[in-house]
């Protein structure tokens, strides 16, 4: 009988040990599932801790509108809280500093991996995504304002950075850069077409005067007053320089003597 009871005790102990191991294994499995779930819900952020949607810029429409690819899907994005002068409006002419804003956005963002930060409203009435566009730790919307290539444009309820943008705009106004270099050009709801026409007339007169002075030039060289870059007739961006921003040179030496550097394209 003693042998029987001893064997029975051993079986009970073995059973208890087996249940303990199984319980531990179950606990470890649950922990692994929780870890994997947390990883799948991880939110991508930029260096300053902003939640972002990763995207690749595939096309630049103009200074404040771009096309991006998100998860193999093409989306049009309208940059929030800013407005750049028109370059492709169906009923408006190209506006001063519109080409410069478009060119800067293209040069900075095209082909780049960016992060899109949403505000309250995800889309506008045209179905475009509304976003603040981040490249590393810089927000492109804000940079355009700093450079005088965009004005602050408020469309409720997306106003997360409005105070910050207004401060940057105030600084650009004080410096008189870009759109702020033309008196009464920037208005509360857009850009003054009368000022634009006046500026165009002045530009045409300047071009006519310079054309008379340089009528002996055989391949005219375009200098961009804003960027201090000159373009030769065969250059890729020769025709993109805005008329109001052109200064003409007869030779490259003449352009370089005035502090201009040659376009790399």
CSV table of N, CA, C and O in Angstrom, one decimal, residues 16 100 151 214-215 253:
chain,number,residue,atom,x,y,z
A,16,UNK,N,0.7,18.7,-11.3
A,16,UNK,CA,0.7,20.1,-10.9
A,16,UNK,C,1.8,20.9,-11.6
A,16,UNK,O,1.7,22.0,-12.1
A,100,UNK,N,8.0,81.9,-59.0
A,100,UNK,CA,9.1,81.7,-58.0
A,100,UNK,C,8.6,80.7,-56.9
A,100,UNK,O,9.4,79.8,-56.5
A,151,UNK,N,1.2,84.1,-48.6
A,151,UNK,CA,0.5,84.9,-47.6
A,151,UNK,C,-0.3,83.9,-46.7
A,151,UNK,O,-0.6,82.8,-47.1
A,214,UNK,N,20.4,97.1,-75.3
A,214,UNK,CA,21.1,95.8,-75.6
A,214,UNK,C,20.7,95.3,-77.0
A,214,UNK,O,20.8,94.1,-77.2
A,215,UNK,N,20.2,96.1,-77.9
A,215,UNK,CA,19.7,95.6,-79.1
A,215,UNK,C,20.8,94.9,-80.0
A,215,UNK,O,20.5,94.2,-80.9
A,253,UNK,N,29.9,87.0,-68.7
A,253,UNK,CA,30.8,87.8,-68.0
A,253,UNK,C,30.1,89.0,-67.4
A,253,UNK,O,30.4,89.4,-66.2
